[in-house]
């Protein structure tokens, strides 16, 4: 006989049956795996190509799996890293991308807070936001000639400072647009409480709003870092020798003999590794920053 449940106690509910995935969900999963493999295959091929001997560039058959289709070697990596231009390009890209990102965050975060919290009489906030968006979609190629003339007048051609300033100019609107939305989603009452306690507007921003928005600031910083790292049109216009970047160095893999695929593959991997490492180390900040304020209760 089944025992009756005691008064005042809830009987344990039977576990819900596990729902099997439908045919549509299984097909979507298979399509997602196939799409992922398609997008990752060029990266794998570049890595496989960078580990081959140059003579094996066109002789290896199949998928080029190391230790199966060929014996991998690091000679191409050693040869490229031993070139002074490679080390200079890597150092320049690191300095330029980091400096431009920090400068854009330094200027863009207070601007985003001002657009989110204050109202301007001469120009409506909506118009200012639209202007920042228009600057983001402005193609850099439309401004390279004026910027070149300005940098030549200032004597900054072929310098890291010129590329830091120019890249910061183009990535600044991105910071403003992303971080502004984060400040709009933050409760205004927190800053008002700080103002009641005697804090200034700067103190409310620095001690209350900015710490709460740091995930979004970090996420936007990583995104604009990748933009500055991948810049080519500004670098090839302003730089010539001393300030060459990794994208410019990659373009130098083409000579009179054609494309040197083994060198191009190594340079492509060198260009991808730093942003990927930074993104993996700060992945949680990217996800949290980009989803902050996406769901409102």
PDB file of C-alpha atoms in Angstrom, residues 15-248:
ATOM      1  CA  UNK A  15      11.159  14.441 -12.323  1.00  0.00           C
ATOM      2  CA  UNK A  16      10.176  15.957 -15.621  1.00  0.00           C
ATOM      3  CA  UNK A  17      10.933  13.706 -18.578  1.00  0.00           C
ATOM      4  CA  UNK A  18      13.941  14.785 -20.633  1.00  0.00           C
ATOM      5  CA  UNK A  19      12.822  16.268 -23.918  1.00  0.00           C
ATOM      6  CA  UNK A  20      14.539  14.781 -26.909  1.00  0.00           C
ATOM      7  CA  UNK A  21      15.823  17.241 -29.516  1.00  0.00           C
ATOM      8  CA  UNK A  22      13.567  17.564 -32.509  1.00  0.00           C
ATOM      9  CA  UNK A  23      14.654  16.915 -36.079  1.00  0.00           C
ATOM     10  CA  UNK A  24      14.800  20.654 -36.775  1.00  0.00           C
ATOM     11  CA  UNK A  25      17.082  21.287 -33.785  1.00  0.00           C
ATOM     12  CA  UNK A  26      19.352  18.412 -34.853  1.00  0.00           C
ATOM     13  CA  UNK A  27      19.587  19.804 -38.384  1.00  0.00           C
ATOM     14  CA  UNK A  28      20.359  23.300 -37.042  1.00  0.00           C
ATOM     15  CA  UNK A  29      23.106  21.849 -34.847  1.00  0.00           C
ATOM     16  CA  UNK A  30      24.627  20.042 -37.820  1.00  0.00           C
ATOM     17  CA  UNK A  31      24.452  23.222 -39.917  1.00  0.00           C
ATOM     18  CA  UNK A  32      26.091  25.191 -37.087  1.00  0.00           C
ATOM     19  CA  UNK A  33      28.949  22.676 -36.913  1.00  0.00           C
ATOM     20  CA  UNK A  34      29.402  22.788 -40.696  1.00  0.00           C
ATOM     21  CA  UNK A  35      29.395  26.603 -40.729  1.00  0.00           C
ATOM     22  CA  UNK A  36      31.942  26.672 -37.905  1.00  0.00           C
ATOM     23  CA  UNK A  37      34.222  24.291 -39.776  1.00  0.00           C
ATOM     24  CA  UNK A  38      33.934  26.378 -42.939  1.00  0.00           C
ATOM     25  CA  UNK A  39      34.943  29.560 -41.125  1.00  0.00           C
ATOM     26  CA  UNK A  40      37.732  27.874 -39.162  1.00  0.00           C
ATOM     27  CA  UNK A  41      39.206  26.042 -42.146  1.00  0.00           C
ATOM     28  CA  UNK A  42      41.176  29.075 -43.506  1.00  0.00           C
ATOM     29  CA  UNK A  43      42.760  29.517 -40.069  1.00  0.00           C
ATOM     30  CA  UNK A  44      43.657  25.837 -39.924  1.00  0.00           C
ATOM     31  CA  UNK A  45      45.035  25.954 -43.470  1.00  0.00           C
ATOM     32  CA  UNK A  46      47.199  28.980 -42.649  1.00  0.00           C
ATOM     33  CA  UNK A  47      48.569  27.176 -39.581  1.00  0.00           C
ATOM     34  CA  UNK A  48      49.191  24.007 -41.584  1.00  0.00           C
ATOM     35  CA  UNK A  49      50.878  25.994 -44.357  1.00  0.00           C
ATOM     36  CA  UNK A  50      53.116  27.823 -41.894  1.00  0.00           C
ATOM     37  CA  UNK A  51      54.436  24.503 -40.571  1.00  0.00           C
ATOM     38  CA  UNK A  52      55.442  23.110 -43.980  1.00  0.00           C
ATOM     39  CA  UNK A  53      58.676  23.272 -45.849  1.00  0.00           C
ATOM     40  CA  UNK A  54      58.365  25.702 -48.796  1.00  0.00           C
ATOM     41  CA  UNK A  55      58.828  22.861 -51.253  1.00  0.00           C
ATOM     42  CA  UNK A  56      55.747  21.162 -49.769  1.00  0.00           C
ATOM     43  CA  UNK A  57      53.485  24.115 -50.504  1.00  0.00           C
ATOM     44  CA  UNK A  58      52.026  22.547 -53.641  1.00  0.00           C
ATOM     45  CA  UNK A  59      52.986  18.909 -53.147  1.00  0.00           C
ATOM     46  CA  UNK A  60      51.081  17.990 -49.966  1.00  0.00           C
ATOM     47  CA  UNK A  61      47.772  16.300 -50.760  1.00  0.00           C
ATOM     48  CA  UNK A  62      44.660  15.990 -48.616  1.00  0.00           C
ATOM     49  CA  UNK A  63      43.886  18.249 -45.681  1.00  0.00           C
ATOM     50  CA  UNK A  64      47.527  18.848 -44.829  1.00  0.00           C
ATOM     51  CA  UNK A  65      47.374  17.257 -41.388  1.00  0.00           C
ATOM     52  CA  UNK A  66      50.708  17.553 -39.541  1.00  0.00           C
ATOM     53  CA  UNK A  67      52.563  14.286 -38.872  1.00  0.00           C
ATOM     54  CA  UNK A  68      50.193  12.530 -41.265  1.00  0.00           C
ATOM     55  CA  UNK A  69      50.486  14.346 -44.586  1.00  0.00           C
ATOM     56  CA  UNK A  70      53.803  16.032 -43.834  1.00  0.00           C
ATOM     57  CA  UNK A  71      56.449  16.472 -41.149  1.00  0.00           C
ATOM     58  CA  UNK A  72      55.932  19.878 -39.472  1.00  0.00           C
ATOM     59  CA  UNK A  73      58.787  22.320 -39.021  1.00  0.00           C
ATOM     60  CA  UNK A  74      59.189  25.710 -37.356  1.00  0.00           C
ATOM     61  CA  UNK A  75      61.738  26.979 -39.849  1.00  0.00           C
ATOM     62  CA  UNK A  76      59.282  29.427 -41.416  1.00  0.00           C
ATOM     63  CA  UNK A  77      58.443  30.868 -37.993  1.00  0.00           C
ATOM     64  CA  UNK A  78      62.103  31.199 -37.065  1.00  0.00           C
ATOM     65  CA  UNK A  79      62.927  32.841 -40.387  1.00  0.00           C
ATOM     66  CA  UNK A  80      60.112  35.379 -40.076  1.00  0.00           C
ATOM     67  CA  UNK A  81      60.722  36.250 -36.432  1.00  0.00           C
ATOM     68  CA  UNK A  82      64.404  36.726 -37.204  1.00  0.00           C
ATOM     69  CA  UNK A  83      63.575  39.491 -39.712  1.00  0.00           C
ATOM     70  CA  UNK A  84      63.835  42.960 -38.106  1.00  0.00           C
ATOM     71  CA  UNK A  85      60.839  44.210 -40.125  1.00  0.00           C
ATOM     72  CA  UNK A  86      58.630  41.508 -38.604  1.00  0.00           C
ATOM     73  CA  UNK A  87      59.567  42.417 -35.051  1.00  0.00           C
ATOM     74  CA  UNK A  88      59.193  46.117 -35.823  1.00  0.00           C
ATOM     75  CA  UNK A  89      55.752  45.601 -37.373  1.00  0.00           C
ATOM     76  CA  UNK A  90      54.590  43.540 -34.395  1.00  0.00           C
ATOM     77  CA  UNK A  91      55.843  46.150 -31.924  1.00  0.00           C
ATOM     78  CA  UNK A  92      54.322  49.011 -33.916  1.00  0.00           C
ATOM     79  CA  UNK A  93      50.919  47.331 -34.161  1.00  0.00           C
ATOM     80  CA  UNK A  94      50.929  46.623 -30.433  1.00  0.00           C
ATOM     81  CA  UNK A  95      51.818  50.212 -29.512  1.00  0.00           C
ATOM     82  CA  UNK A  96      49.440  51.781 -32.043  1.00  0.00           C
ATOM     83  CA  UNK A  97      46.438  49.572 -31.259  1.00  0.00           C
ATOM     84  CA  UNK A  98      46.921  49.863 -27.493  1.00  0.00           C
ATOM     85  CA  UNK A  99      47.532  53.613 -27.583  1.00  0.00           C
ATOM     86  CA  UNK A 100      44.595  54.311 -29.897  1.00  0.00           C
ATOM     87  CA  UNK A 101      42.259  52.163 -27.790  1.00  0.00           C
ATOM     88  CA  UNK A 102      43.283  53.820 -24.526  1.00  0.00           C
ATOM     89  CA  UNK A 103      42.966  57.298 -26.040  1.00  0.00           C
ATOM     90  CA  UNK A 104      39.522  56.481 -27.471  1.00  0.00           C
ATOM     91  CA  UNK A 105      38.370  55.131 -24.092  1.00  0.00           C
ATOM     92  CA  UNK A 106      39.801  58.125 -22.248  1.00  0.00           C
ATOM     93  CA  UNK A 107      37.899  60.577 -24.455  1.00  0.00           C
ATOM     94  CA  UNK A 108      34.875  58.495 -25.379  1.00  0.00           C
ATOM     95  CA  UNK A 109      33.760  57.317 -21.933  1.00  0.00           C
ATOM     96  CA  UNK A 110      33.184  60.827 -20.463  1.00  0.00           C
ATOM     97  CA  UNK A 111      31.549  61.881 -23.736  1.00  0.00           C
ATOM     98  CA  UNK A 112      29.202  58.898 -23.559  1.00  0.00           C
ATOM     99  CA  UNK A 113      28.315  59.766 -19.955  1.00  0.00           C
ATOM    100  CA  UNK A 114      27.597  63.373 -20.903  1.00  0.00           C
ATOM    101  CA  UNK A 115      25.311  62.296 -23.742  1.00  0.00           C
ATOM    102  CA  UNK A 116      23.473  59.914 -21.420  1.00  0.00           C
ATOM    103  CA  UNK A 117      23.008  62.222 -18.436  1.00  0.00           C
ATOM    104  CA  UNK A 118      23.000  65.840 -19.651  1.00  0.00           C
ATOM    105  CA  UNK A 119      20.885  67.787 -22.120  1.00  0.00           C
ATOM    106  CA  UNK A 120      22.510  70.293 -24.464  1.00  0.00           C
ATOM    107  CA  UNK A 121      20.644  73.413 -25.576  1.00  0.00           C
ATOM    108  CA  UNK A 122      22.325  74.204 -28.872  1.00  0.00           C
ATOM    109  CA  UNK A 123      22.410  70.668 -30.290  1.00  0.00           C
ATOM    110  CA  UNK A 124      19.944  67.959 -29.196  1.00  0.00           C
ATOM    111  CA  UNK A 125      21.464  64.785 -27.797  1.00  0.00           C
ATOM    112  CA  UNK A 126      19.838  62.704 -30.488  1.00  0.00           C
ATOM    113  CA  UNK A 127      21.542  64.751 -33.192  1.00  0.00           C
ATOM    114  CA  UNK A 128      24.895  64.359 -31.457  1.00  0.00           C
ATOM    115  CA  UNK A 129      24.403  60.598 -31.258  1.00  0.00           C
ATOM    116  CA  UNK A 130      23.500  60.426 -34.943  1.00  0.00           C
ATOM    117  CA  UNK A 131      26.615  62.471 -35.722  1.00  0.00           C
ATOM    118  CA  UNK A 132      28.792  59.987 -33.835  1.00  0.00           C
ATOM    119  CA  UNK A 133      27.143  57.142 -35.750  1.00  0.00           C
ATOM    120  CA  UNK A 134      27.766  58.898 -39.050  1.00  0.00           C
ATOM    121  CA  UNK A 135      31.443  59.249 -38.146  1.00  0.00           C
ATOM    122  CA  UNK A 136      31.598  55.530 -37.448  1.00  0.00           C
ATOM    123  CA  UNK A 137      30.333  54.608 -40.912  1.00  0.00           C
ATOM    124  CA  UNK A 138      32.543  57.176 -42.631  1.00  0.00           C
ATOM    125  CA  UNK A 139      35.052  55.253 -44.774  1.00  0.00           C
ATOM    126  CA  UNK A 140      38.650  56.094 -43.839  1.00  0.00           C
ATOM    127  CA  UNK A 141      39.630  56.192 -47.509  1.00  0.00           C
ATOM    128  CA  UNK A 142      37.571  59.365 -47.883  1.00  0.00           C
ATOM    129  CA  UNK A 143      39.824  61.209 -45.430  1.00  0.00           C
ATOM    130  CA  UNK A 144      43.290  59.801 -46.044  1.00  0.00           C
ATOM    131  CA  UNK A 145      44.402  62.691 -48.271  1.00  0.00           C
ATOM    132  CA  UNK A 146      43.501  65.459 -45.760  1.00  0.00           C
ATOM    133  CA  UNK A 147      45.008  63.463 -42.915  1.00  0.00           C
ATOM    134  CA  UNK A 148      48.160  62.883 -44.932  1.00  0.00           C
ATOM    135  CA  UNK A 149      48.510  66.618 -45.567  1.00  0.00           C
ATOM    136  CA  UNK A 150      47.921  67.419 -41.897  1.00  0.00           C
ATOM    137  CA  UNK A 151      50.485  64.876 -40.701  1.00  0.00           C
ATOM    138  CA  UNK A 152      53.005  66.075 -43.264  1.00  0.00           C
ATOM    139  CA  UNK A 153      52.554  69.652 -42.041  1.00  0.00           C
ATOM    140  CA  UNK A 154      53.028  68.526 -38.438  1.00  0.00           C
ATOM    141  CA  UNK A 155      56.057  66.418 -39.346  1.00  0.00           C
ATOM    142  CA  UNK A 156      54.419  63.211 -38.105  1.00  0.00           C
ATOM    143  CA  UNK A 157      54.612  61.084 -41.235  1.00  0.00           C
ATOM    144  CA  UNK A 158      55.872  57.553 -40.617  1.00  0.00           C
ATOM    145  CA  UNK A 159      55.442  57.843 -36.831  1.00  0.00           C
ATOM    146  CA  UNK A 160      53.528  55.807 -34.296  1.00  0.00           C
ATOM    147  CA  UNK A 161      51.971  58.967 -32.844  1.00  0.00           C
ATOM    148  CA  UNK A 162      50.289  59.819 -36.148  1.00  0.00           C
ATOM    149  CA  UNK A 163      48.693  56.383 -36.431  1.00  0.00           C
ATOM    150  CA  UNK A 164      47.616  56.458 -32.792  1.00  0.00           C
ATOM    151  CA  UNK A 165      45.837  59.772 -33.314  1.00  0.00           C
ATOM    152  CA  UNK A 166      44.213  58.746 -36.590  1.00  0.00           C
ATOM    153  CA  UNK A 167      43.034  55.352 -35.367  1.00  0.00           C
ATOM    154  CA  UNK A 168      41.693  56.899 -32.179  1.00  0.00           C
ATOM    155  CA  UNK A 169      39.729  59.370 -34.305  1.00  0.00           C
ATOM    156  CA  UNK A 170      37.957  56.596 -36.188  1.00  0.00           C
ATOM    157  CA  UNK A 171      37.272  54.261 -33.260  1.00  0.00           C
ATOM    158  CA  UNK A 172      36.162  57.001 -30.853  1.00  0.00           C
ATOM    159  CA  UNK A 173      32.515  57.047 -32.107  1.00  0.00           C
ATOM    160  CA  UNK A 174      32.232  53.320 -31.515  1.00  0.00           C
ATOM    161  CA  UNK A 175      33.163  53.765 -27.854  1.00  0.00           C
ATOM    162  CA  UNK A 176      30.709  56.639 -27.434  1.00  0.00           C
ATOM    163  CA  UNK A 177      27.760  54.759 -28.938  1.00  0.00           C
ATOM    164  CA  UNK A 178      28.279  51.530 -26.950  1.00  0.00           C
ATOM    165  CA  UNK A 179      29.105  53.065 -23.572  1.00  0.00           C
ATOM    166  CA  UNK A 180      26.360  55.707 -23.871  1.00  0.00           C
ATOM    167  CA  UNK A 181      23.724  52.990 -24.038  1.00  0.00           C
ATOM    168  CA  UNK A 182      25.202  51.379 -20.944  1.00  0.00           C
ATOM    169  CA  UNK A 183      24.995  54.614 -18.978  1.00  0.00           C
ATOM    170  CA  UNK A 184      21.379  55.052 -20.114  1.00  0.00           C
ATOM    171  CA  UNK A 185      20.527  51.630 -18.706  1.00  0.00           C
ATOM    172  CA  UNK A 186      22.101  52.354 -15.314  1.00  0.00           C
ATOM    173  CA  UNK A 187      19.694  53.582 -12.581  1.00  0.00           C
ATOM    174  CA  UNK A 188      19.963  57.347 -12.297  1.00  0.00           C
ATOM    175  CA  UNK A 189      19.014  57.128  -8.618  1.00  0.00           C
ATOM    176  CA  UNK A 190      22.470  55.788  -7.711  1.00  0.00           C
ATOM    177  CA  UNK A 191      24.164  58.920  -8.967  1.00  0.00           C
ATOM    178  CA  UNK A 192      21.508  61.160  -7.439  1.00  0.00           C
ATOM    179  CA  UNK A 193      22.182  59.541  -4.057  1.00  0.00           C
ATOM    180  CA  UNK A 194      25.890  60.306  -4.479  1.00  0.00           C
ATOM    181  CA  UNK A 195      25.072  63.937  -5.327  1.00  0.00           C
ATOM    182  CA  UNK A 196      22.889  64.190  -2.199  1.00  0.00           C
ATOM    183  CA  UNK A 197      25.816  62.894  -0.139  1.00  0.00           C
ATOM    184  CA  UNK A 198      27.963  65.767  -1.406  1.00  0.00           C
ATOM    185  CA  UNK A 199      29.665  64.293  -4.442  1.00  0.00           C
ATOM    186  CA  UNK A 200      30.182  66.399  -7.553  1.00  0.00           C
ATOM    187  CA  UNK A 201      29.092  65.340 -11.030  1.00  0.00           C
ATOM    188  CA  UNK A 202      32.637  64.167 -11.684  1.00  0.00           C
ATOM    189  CA  UNK A 203      32.647  62.226  -8.407  1.00  0.00           C
ATOM    190  CA  UNK A 204      29.328  60.562  -9.247  1.00  0.00           C
ATOM    191  CA  UNK A 205      30.701  59.586 -12.638  1.00  0.00           C
ATOM    192  CA  UNK A 206      34.079  58.380 -11.362  1.00  0.00           C
ATOM    193  CA  UNK A 207      32.952  56.576  -8.198  1.00  0.00           C
ATOM    194  CA  UNK A 208      29.467  55.317  -9.092  1.00  0.00           C
ATOM    195  CA  UNK A 209      28.672  55.197 -12.813  1.00  0.00           C
ATOM    196  CA  UNK A 210      32.079  54.231 -14.204  1.00  0.00           C
ATOM    197  CA  UNK A 211      32.641  51.153 -11.971  1.00  0.00           C
ATOM    198  CA  UNK A 212      29.186  49.857 -12.905  1.00  0.00           C
ATOM    199  CA  UNK A 213      29.871  50.385 -16.611  1.00  0.00           C
ATOM    200  CA  UNK A 214      33.370  48.893 -16.604  1.00  0.00           C
ATOM    201  CA  UNK A 215      32.324  45.606 -18.306  1.00  0.00           C
ATOM    202  CA  UNK A 216      30.908  47.598 -21.215  1.00  0.00           C
ATOM    203  CA  UNK A 217      33.981  49.845 -21.301  1.00  0.00           C
ATOM    204  CA  UNK A 218      36.249  46.794 -21.357  1.00  0.00           C
ATOM    205  CA  UNK A 219      34.198  45.159 -24.117  1.00  0.00           C
ATOM    206  CA  UNK A 220      34.245  48.273 -26.284  1.00  0.00           C
ATOM    207  CA  UNK A 221      37.975  48.633 -25.632  1.00  0.00           C
ATOM    208  CA  UNK A 222      38.669  45.128 -26.906  1.00  0.00           C
ATOM    209  CA  UNK A 223      36.527  45.680 -29.996  1.00  0.00           C
ATOM    210  CA  UNK A 224      38.216  48.957 -30.924  1.00  0.00           C
ATOM    211  CA  UNK A 225      41.591  47.332 -30.236  1.00  0.00           C
ATOM    212  CA  UNK A 226      40.830  44.816 -32.979  1.00  0.00           C
ATOM    213  CA  UNK A 227      39.779  47.635 -35.315  1.00  0.00           C
ATOM    214  CA  UNK A 228      43.013  49.513 -34.737  1.00  0.00           C
ATOM    215  CA  UNK A 229      45.082  46.334 -34.979  1.00  0.00           C
ATOM    216  CA  UNK A 230      43.583  45.445 -38.369  1.00  0.00           C
ATOM    217  CA  UNK A 231      43.865  48.931 -39.885  1.00  0.00           C
ATOM    218  CA  UNK A 232      45.545  48.943 -43.273  1.00  0.00           C
ATOM    219  CA  UNK A 233      44.454  51.997 -45.257  1.00  0.00           C
ATOM    220  CA  UNK A 234      45.691  54.549 -42.707  1.00  0.00           C
ATOM    221  CA  UNK A 235      48.922  52.668 -42.088  1.00  0.00           C
ATOM    222  CA  UNK A 236      49.826  52.321 -45.742  1.00  0.00           C
ATOM    223  CA  UNK A 237      49.094  56.037 -46.250  1.00  0.00           C
ATOM    224  CA  UNK A 238      51.007  57.444 -43.275  1.00  0.00           C
ATOM    225  CA  UNK A 239      53.710  54.842 -42.656  1.00  0.00           C
ATOM    226  CA  UNK A 240      56.524  53.964 -44.999  1.00  0.00           C
ATOM    227  CA  UNK A 241      59.289  52.246 -43.021  1.00  0.00           C
ATOM    228  CA  UNK A 242      59.626  52.981 -39.308  1.00  0.00           C
ATOM    229  CA  UNK A 243      55.912  52.787 -38.451  1.00  0.00           C
ATOM    230  CA  UNK A 244      54.910  49.796 -40.581  1.00  0.00           C
ATOM    231  CA  UNK A 245      52.232  47.574 -39.022  1.00  0.00           C
ATOM    232  CA  UNK A 246      51.411  43.886 -39.237  1.00  0.00           C
ATOM    233  CA  UNK A 247      48.799  44.290 -42.038  1.00  0.00           C
ATOM    234  CA  UNK A 248      51.360  46.232 -44.084  1.00  0.00           C
TER     235      UNK A 248
END
